[in-house]
PDB file of C-alpha atoms in Angstrom:
ATOM      1  CA  MET Q   1      23.970   5.033  -1.389  1.00 83.00           C
ATOM      2  CA  SER Q   2      20.211   5.567  -1.607  1.00 94.00           C
ATOM      3  CA  ILE Q   3      17.795   4.522   1.128  1.00 98.00           C
ATOM      4  CA  ARG Q   4      15.854   1.580  -0.321  1.00 98.00           C
ATOM      5  CA  ILE Q   5      12.140   1.753   0.499  1.00 98.00           C
ATOM      6  CA  VAL Q   6       9.158  -0.592   0.238  1.00 99.00           C
ATOM      7  CA  LEU Q   7       5.657   0.914   0.314  1.00 98.00           C
ATOM      8  CA  ALA Q   8       2.785  -1.070   1.851  1.00 98.00           C
ATOM      9  CA  ASP Q   9      -0.726   0.358   1.427  1.00 97.00           C
ATOM     10  CA  ASP Q  10      -3.950  -1.145   0.099  1.00 94.00           C
ATOM     11  CA  HIS Q  11      -4.790   1.977  -1.931  1.00 94.00           C
ATOM     12  CA  ALA Q  12      -2.985   2.098  -5.278  1.00 96.00           C
ATOM     13  CA  ILE Q  13      -3.359   5.868  -5.563  1.00 95.00           C
ATOM     14  CA  VAL Q  14      -1.608   6.344  -2.207  1.00 95.00           C
ATOM     15  CA  ARG Q  15       1.281   4.111  -3.276  1.00 97.00           C
ATOM     16  CA  TYR Q  16       1.518   5.974  -6.580  1.00 96.00           C
ATOM     17  CA  GLY Q  17       1.655   9.391  -4.927  1.00 96.00           C
ATOM     18  CA  LEU Q  18       4.206   8.308  -2.340  1.00 96.00           C
ATOM     19  CA  SER Q  19       6.352   6.633  -4.969  1.00 97.00           C
ATOM     20  CA  LYS Q  20       6.405   9.728  -7.195  1.00 96.00           C
ATOM     21  CA  SER Q  21       7.374  11.950  -4.258  1.00 96.00           C
ATOM     22  CA  ILE Q  22      10.048   9.612  -2.912  1.00 96.00           C
ATOM     23  CA  GLN Q  23      11.645   9.128  -6.330  1.00 93.00           C
ATOM     24  CA  GLN Q  24      12.140  12.904  -6.487  1.00 94.00           C
ATOM     25  CA  GLU Q  25      13.813  12.955  -3.073  1.00 95.00           C
ATOM     26  CA  GLU Q  26      17.604  12.839  -3.256  1.00 94.00           C
ATOM     27  CA  GLY Q  27      19.086   9.729  -1.684  1.00 96.00           C
ATOM     28  CA  MET Q  28      15.874   7.678  -1.670  1.00 98.00           C
ATOM     29  CA  GLU Q  29      14.361   5.104  -4.006  1.00 97.00           C
ATOM     30  CA  VAL Q  30      11.257   2.919  -3.985  1.00 98.00           C
ATOM     31  CA  VAL Q  31      12.254  -0.677  -4.698  1.00 98.00           C
ATOM     32  CA  GLY Q  32       8.861  -2.328  -4.227  1.00 98.00           C
ATOM     33  CA  GLN Q  33       5.171  -1.832  -3.494  1.00 98.00           C
ATOM     34  CA  ALA Q  34       2.685  -4.075  -1.679  1.00 98.00           C
ATOM     35  CA  ARG Q  35      -1.102  -3.895  -1.236  1.00 96.00           C
ATOM     36  CA  ASN Q  36      -1.130  -5.763   2.076  1.00 95.00           C
ATOM     37  CA  GLY Q  37       1.035  -6.998   4.915  1.00 94.00           C
ATOM     38  CA  LEU Q  38       1.718 -10.354   3.292  1.00 94.00           C
ATOM     39  CA  GLY Q  39       3.063  -8.636   0.205  1.00 97.00           C
ATOM     40  CA  ALA Q  40       5.253  -6.408   2.367  1.00 98.00           C
ATOM     41  CA  ILE Q  41       6.729  -9.439   4.134  1.00 98.00           C
ATOM     42  CA  ASP Q  42       7.444 -11.138   0.801  1.00 98.00           C
ATOM     43  CA  LEU Q  43       9.109  -8.005  -0.612  1.00 98.00           C
ATOM     44  CA  VAL Q  44      11.314  -7.627   2.463  1.00 98.00           C
ATOM     45  CA  LYS Q  45      12.475 -11.226   2.018  1.00 98.00           C
ATOM     46  CA  GLU Q  46      13.110 -10.679  -1.681  1.00 98.00           C
ATOM     47  CA  LEU Q  47      14.547  -7.160  -1.780  1.00 98.00           C
ATOM     48  CA  SER Q  48      16.127  -6.498   1.656  1.00 97.00           C
ATOM     49  CA  PRO Q  49      15.022  -2.843   1.822  1.00 98.00           C
ATOM     50  CA  ASP Q  50      16.203  -0.371   4.436  1.00 99.00           C
ATOM     51  CA  VAL Q  51      12.734   0.966   5.295  1.00 99.00           C
ATOM     52  CA  VAL Q  52       9.120  -0.123   4.933  1.00 99.00           C
ATOM     53  CA  VAL Q  53       6.475   2.616   4.958  1.00 98.00           C
ATOM     54  CA  MET Q  54       3.583   0.641   6.448  1.00 98.00           C
ATOM     55  CA  ASP Q  55      -0.151   1.294   6.528  1.00 96.00           C
ATOM     56  CA  ILE Q  56      -2.085  -0.397   9.359  1.00 93.00           C
ATOM     57  CA  SER Q  57      -5.512  -1.332   7.957  1.00 89.00           C
ATOM     58  CA  MET Q  58      -4.816  -3.660   5.019  1.00 91.00           C
ATOM     59  CA  PRO Q  59      -6.446  -6.900   3.788  1.00 87.00           C
ATOM     60  CA  ASP Q  60      -5.238 -10.449   4.518  1.00 85.00           C
ATOM     61  CA  ILE Q  61      -2.435  -9.418   6.898  1.00 89.00           C
ATOM     62  CA  ASN Q  62      -2.641  -6.008   8.578  1.00 92.00           C
ATOM     63  CA  GLY Q  63       0.266  -3.666   9.186  1.00 94.00           C
ATOM     64  CA  MET Q  64       0.667  -4.503  12.875  1.00 93.00           C
ATOM     65  CA  ASP Q  65       1.113  -8.237  12.309  1.00 92.00           C
ATOM     66  CA  ALA Q  66       3.331  -7.628   9.271  1.00 96.00           C
ATOM     67  CA  THR Q  67       5.518  -5.311  11.349  1.00 97.00           C
ATOM     68  CA  ARG Q  68       5.902  -7.932  14.083  1.00 95.00           C
ATOM     69  CA  GLU Q  69       7.006 -10.553  11.571  1.00 96.00           C
ATOM     70  CA  ILE Q  70       9.392  -8.295   9.669  1.00 98.00           C
ATOM     71  CA  VAL Q  71      11.075  -6.927  12.802  1.00 97.00           C
ATOM     72  CA  ARG Q  72      11.388 -10.440  14.232  1.00 96.00           C
ATOM     73  CA  ASP Q  73      12.998 -11.919  11.109  1.00 97.00           C
ATOM     74  CA  PHE Q  74      14.742  -8.818   9.728  1.00 98.00           C
ATOM     75  CA  PRO Q  75      15.589  -6.556  12.695  1.00 97.00           C
ATOM     76  CA  GLU Q  76      17.763  -4.345  10.522  1.00 97.00           C
ATOM     77  CA  VAL Q  77      14.729  -3.191   8.502  1.00 98.00           C
ATOM     78  CA  LYS Q  78      13.085  -0.030   9.835  1.00 98.00           C
ATOM     79  CA  ILE Q  79       9.294   0.306   9.839  1.00 98.00           C
ATOM     80  CA  VAL Q  80       7.625   3.711   9.536  1.00 98.00           C
ATOM     81  CA  ALA Q  81       3.867   3.544  10.126  1.00 97.00           C
ATOM     82  CA  LEU Q  82       1.822   5.884   7.933  1.00 96.00           C
ATOM     83  CA  SER Q  83      -1.786   5.654   9.039  1.00 92.00           C
ATOM     84  CA  MET Q  84      -5.092   7.479   9.381  1.00 89.00           C
ATOM     85  CA  HIS Q  85      -5.375   6.172  12.967  1.00 87.00           C
ATOM     86  CA  SER Q  86      -4.402   8.645  15.700  1.00 83.00           C
ATOM     87  CA  ALA Q  87      -5.900   6.803  18.700  1.00 80.00           C
ATOM     88  CA  LYS Q  88      -3.328   5.885  21.318  1.00 81.00           C
ATOM     89  CA  ARG Q  89      -3.907   2.136  21.040  1.00 81.00           C
ATOM     90  CA  PHE Q  90      -2.726   2.146  17.411  1.00 87.00           C
ATOM     91  CA  VAL Q  91       0.384   4.164  18.194  1.00 88.00           C
ATOM     92  CA  ARG Q  92       1.142   1.981  21.200  1.00 86.00           C
ATOM     93  CA  GLU Q  93       0.635  -1.326  19.379  1.00 88.00           C
ATOM     94  CA  MET Q  94       2.719  -0.311  16.355  1.00 92.00           C
ATOM     95  CA  PHE Q  95       5.669   0.676  18.524  1.00 92.00           C
ATOM     96  CA  LYS Q  96       5.236  -2.525  20.560  1.00 91.00           C
ATOM     97  CA  ALA Q  97       5.292  -4.432  17.268  1.00 94.00           C
ATOM     98  CA  GLY Q  98       8.672  -2.874  16.499  1.00 96.00           C
ATOM     99  CA  ALA Q  99       7.961   0.189  14.369  1.00 97.00           C
ATOM    100  CA  SER Q 100      10.546   2.967  14.519  1.00 96.00           C
ATOM    101  CA  GLY Q 101       8.258   5.777  13.404  1.00 96.00           C
ATOM    102  CA  TYR Q 102       4.588   6.762  13.273  1.00 96.00           C
ATOM    103  CA  LEU Q 103       2.993   9.472  11.126  1.00 95.00           C
ATOM    104  CA  LEU Q 104      -0.541  10.380  10.136  1.00 93.00           C
ATOM    105  CA  LYS Q 105      -1.565  10.250   6.491  1.00 93.00           C
ATOM    106  CA  ASP Q 106      -2.379  13.949   6.393  1.00 91.00           C
ATOM    107  CA  CYS Q 107       1.267  14.868   7.037  1.00 92.00           C
ATOM    108  CA  GLU Q 108       3.354  16.743   4.482  1.00 93.00           C
ATOM    109  CA  PHE Q 109       5.762  14.668   2.392  1.00 95.00           C
ATOM    110  CA  ASP Q 110       8.725  16.578   3.841  1.00 95.00           C
ATOM    111  CA  GLU Q 111       7.825  15.150   7.244  1.00 96.00           C
ATOM    112  CA  LEU Q 112       7.748  11.598   5.904  1.00 97.00           C
ATOM    113  CA  ALA Q 113      11.155  12.129   4.296  1.00 97.00           C
ATOM    114  CA  MET Q 114      12.493  13.449   7.604  1.00 96.00           C
ATOM    115  CA  ALA Q 115      11.029  10.454   9.447  1.00 97.00           C
ATOM    116  CA  ILE Q 116      12.701   8.032   7.042  1.00 98.00           C
ATOM    117  CA  ARG Q 117      16.075   9.728   7.463  1.00 97.00           C
ATOM    118  CA  THR Q 118      15.613   9.837  11.248  1.00 97.00           C
ATOM    119  CA  VAL Q 119      14.900   6.118  11.660  1.00 97.00           C
ATOM    120  CA  MET Q 120      17.890   5.327   9.456  1.00 98.00           C
ATOM    121  CA  THR Q 121      20.101   6.911  12.141  1.00 96.00           C
ATOM    122  CA  GLY Q 122      18.720   4.496  14.725  1.00 95.00           C
ATOM    123  CA  ARG Q 123      16.350   6.983  16.359  1.00 95.00           C
ATOM    124  CA  SER Q 124      12.561   6.900  16.555  1.00 94.00           C
ATOM    125  CA  TYR Q 125      10.218   9.411  14.945  1.00 95.00           C
ATOM    126  CA  LEU Q 126       6.757  10.399  16.136  1.00 92.00           C
ATOM    127  CA  SER Q 127       4.608  12.890  14.259  1.00 88.00           C
ATOM    128  CA  PRO Q 128       4.114  16.086  16.309  1.00 84.00           C
ATOM    129  CA  GLU Q 129       0.352  15.773  15.757  1.00 77.00           C
ATOM    130  CA  ILE Q 130       0.246  12.634  17.904  1.00 79.00           C
ATOM    131  CA  THR Q 131       2.936  13.431  20.453  1.00 74.00           C
ATOM    132  CA  ASP Q 132       0.168  14.262  22.941  1.00 66.00           C
ATOM    133  CA  VAL Q 133      -1.116  10.707  22.551  1.00 61.00           C
ATOM    134  CA  VAL Q 134       2.152   9.333  23.882  1.00 62.00           C
ATOM    135  CA  VAL Q 135       2.417  11.960  26.612  1.00 59.00           C
ATOM    136  CA  ASP Q 136      -1.098  11.101  27.786  1.00 62.00           C
ATOM    137  CA  GLU Q 137      -0.153   7.424  27.873  1.00 59.00           C
ATOM    138  CA  TYR Q 138       2.580   8.143  30.411  1.00 53.00           C
ATOM    139  CA  VAL Q 139       0.523  10.622  32.423  1.00 53.00           C
ATOM    140  CA  GLN Q 140      -2.567   8.422  32.640  1.00 60.00           C
ATOM    141  CA  GLY Q 141      -0.693   5.201  33.260  1.00 57.00           C
ATOM    142  CA  PRO Q 142      -1.750   1.788  31.905  1.00 53.00           C
ATOM    143  CA  ALA Q 143      -4.437   1.692  29.249  1.00 51.00           C
ATOM    144  CA  GLU Q 144      -7.980   0.892  30.221  1.00 51.00           C
ATOM    145  CA  GLU Q 145      -9.049  -2.742  30.137  1.00 44.00           C
ATOM    146  CA  LYS Q 146     -11.101  -2.190  26.993  1.00 47.00           C
ATOM    147  CA  ASP Q 147      -7.924  -1.239  25.157  1.00 49.00           C
ATOM    148  CA  SER Q 148      -6.111  -4.405  26.281  1.00 51.00           C
ATOM    149  CA  VAL Q 149      -8.681  -7.006  25.175  1.00 60.00           C
ATOM    150  CA  PHE Q 150      -7.296  -7.073  21.619  1.00 66.00           C
ATOM    151  CA  THR Q 151      -3.796  -7.901  22.857  1.00 70.00           C
ATOM    152  CA  ALA Q 152      -5.187 -11.054  24.493  1.00 79.00           C
ATOM    153  CA  LEU Q 153      -5.820 -12.531  21.044  1.00 84.00           C
ATOM    154  CA  THR Q 154      -3.154 -14.825  19.634  1.00 87.00           C
ATOM    155  CA  LYS Q 155      -1.563 -14.149  16.249  1.00 83.00           C
ATOM    156  CA  ARG Q 156      -3.696 -16.894  14.674  1.00 88.00           C
ATOM    157  CA  GLU Q 157      -6.849 -15.509  16.276  1.00 89.00           C
ATOM    158  CA  ARG Q 158      -6.069 -12.042  14.890  1.00 86.00           C
ATOM    159  CA  GLN Q 159      -5.605 -13.558  11.428  1.00 86.00           C
ATOM    160  CA  VAL Q 160      -8.909 -15.432  11.627  1.00 90.00           C
ATOM    161  CA  LEU Q 161     -10.686 -12.342  12.967  1.00 88.00           C
ATOM    162  CA  GLN Q 162      -9.393 -10.176  10.140  1.00 85.00           C
ATOM    163  CA  LEU Q 163     -10.281 -12.624   7.364  1.00 88.00           C
ATOM    164  CA  LEU Q 164     -13.777 -13.277   8.721  1.00 87.00           C
ATOM    165  CA  ALA Q 165     -14.347  -9.531   9.086  1.00 83.00           C
ATOM    166  CA  GLU Q 166     -13.326  -9.081   5.446  1.00 82.00           C
ATOM    167  CA  GLY Q 167     -16.231 -11.326   4.464  1.00 85.00           C
ATOM    168  CA  GLN Q 168     -14.393 -14.580   3.791  1.00 87.00           C
ATOM    169  CA  THR Q 169     -16.177 -17.844   4.562  1.00 90.00           C
ATOM    170  CA  THR Q 170     -14.978 -20.383   7.097  1.00 91.00           C
ATOM    171  CA  LYS Q 171     -13.803 -22.593   4.227  1.00 92.00           C
ATOM    172  CA  GLN Q 172     -11.927 -19.723   2.533  1.00 92.00           C
ATOM    173  CA  VAL Q 173     -10.229 -18.745   5.795  1.00 90.00           C
ATOM    174  CA  GLY Q 174      -9.183 -22.348   6.334  1.00 92.00           C
ATOM    175  CA  MET Q 175      -7.692 -22.603   2.849  1.00 92.00           C
ATOM    176  CA  LYS Q 176      -5.817 -19.313   3.234  1.00 88.00           C
ATOM    177  CA  LEU Q 177      -4.367 -20.244   6.636  1.00 90.00           C
ATOM    178  CA  ASN Q 178      -3.937 -23.948   5.799  1.00 92.00           C
ATOM    179  CA  ILE Q 179      -6.180 -25.091   8.642  1.00 92.00           C
ATOM    180  CA  SER Q 180      -9.468 -27.013   8.688  1.00 93.00           C
ATOM    181  CA  PRO Q 181     -12.878 -25.290   8.718  1.00 89.00           C
ATOM    182  CA  LYS Q 182     -13.475 -26.936  12.087  1.00 92.00           C
ATOM    183  CA  THR Q 183     -10.348 -25.252  13.464  1.00 93.00           C
ATOM    184  CA  VAL Q 184     -11.455 -21.906  12.010  1.00 91.00           C
ATOM    185  CA  GLU Q 185     -14.800 -22.285  13.755  1.00 90.00           C
ATOM    186  CA  ALA Q 186     -13.058 -23.103  17.045  1.00 92.00           C
ATOM    187  CA  HIS Q 187     -10.930 -19.958  16.694  1.00 88.00           C
ATOM    188  CA  ARG Q 188     -14.053 -17.905  15.926  1.00 88.00           C
ATOM    189  CA  LEU Q 189     -15.793 -19.096  19.064  1.00 88.00           C
ATOM    190  CA  ARG Q 190     -12.722 -18.350  21.212  1.00 88.00           C
ATOM    191  CA  ILE Q 191     -12.401 -14.876  19.692  1.00 87.00           C
ATOM    192  CA  MET Q 192     -16.046 -14.082  20.350  1.00 86.00           C
ATOM    193  CA  GLY Q 193     -15.685 -15.301  23.913  1.00 87.00           C
ATOM    194  CA  LYS Q 194     -12.600 -13.183  24.549  1.00 84.00           C
ATOM    195  CA  ILE Q 195     -14.053  -9.964  23.176  1.00 82.00           C
ATOM    196  CA  ASP Q 196     -17.602 -10.698  24.376  1.00 82.00           C
ATOM    197  CA  ILE Q 197     -19.553 -10.468  21.112  1.00 82.00           C
ATOM    198  CA  ASP Q 198     -22.004 -12.926  19.588  1.00 80.00           C
ATOM    199  CA  ASN Q 199     -22.369 -12.299  15.842  1.00 80.00           C
ATOM    200  CA  ILE Q 200     -20.343 -11.653  12.692  1.00 79.00           C
ATOM    201  CA  ALA Q 201     -21.601  -8.078  12.256  1.00 81.00           C
ATOM    202  CA  GLN Q 202     -20.214  -7.143  15.675  1.00 81.00           C
ATOM    203  CA  LEU Q 203     -17.031  -9.061  14.843  1.00 81.00           C
ATOM    204  CA  THR Q 204     -16.563  -6.970  11.706  1.00 81.00           C
ATOM    205  CA  LYS Q 205     -17.235  -3.726  13.562  1.00 81.00           C
ATOM    206  CA  TYR Q 206     -14.678  -4.704  16.203  1.00 82.00           C
ATOM    207  CA  ALA Q 207     -12.038  -5.532  13.569  1.00 82.00           C
ATOM    208  CA  ILE Q 208     -12.545  -2.116  11.947  1.00 78.00           C
ATOM    209  CA  GLN Q 209     -12.262  -0.350  15.312  1.00 77.00           C
ATOM    210  CA  GLU Q 210      -8.994  -2.167  15.990  1.00 76.00           C
ATOM    211  CA  GLY Q 211      -7.534  -1.267  12.599  1.00 75.00           C
ATOM    212  CA  LEU Q 212      -7.380  -4.854  11.348  1.00 73.00           C
ATOM    213  CA  THR Q 213      -9.420  -4.054   8.264  1.00 72.00           C
ATOM    214  CA  SER Q 214     -11.079  -1.144   6.516  1.00 65.00           C
ATOM    215  CA  ALA Q 215     -13.923  -3.350   5.259  1.00 57.00           C
ATOM    216  CA  GLU Q 216     -17.413  -1.997   5.765  1.00 48.00           C
ATOM    217  CA  PRO Q 217     -19.601  -3.982   8.181  1.00 42.00           C
TER     218      PRO Q 217
END
């Protein structure tokens, strides 16, 4: 039986290339594609795939939050992160979210195929290019305080931060999250207080640094 795979990436050309390569790989098939984390969650509910190949920086719902939700509700589904981010905080947060594998986007397809087969056996896979990141994490001990500020944000605060950073208005964010503009504004003020910034431009820059969005400030 083929390994059923969902692809989640906000770049159509990336999804197309991955899909073409996977379809040529014996024992694998792409059953769905999503342009953001919300779409990935919906496809997992609808299609019950074996594996989701997940980007991190995507609009509306990023890959980290999507991974948390999928692993919580569908623990049998394996998540393989495929990202341009090699910094240790991204690797750490994706594995904390429940991912089973992490690769960089400049990897060869054969490595991605190997990672997919590896996680299907119940083991984890980490790209050799970022193994040093994990080793350093153990050698150096706990991450610096500046790396831990983001984890202090609640799920709702991360959602509000991402949508505001993507250029959506307070009203639009409220409609998307089904909360009032007043509540959105309260979240914004709490976020800015927690991460010690005082304007939207800095908020956007911070969201990009944390991999929540690829939007330009």
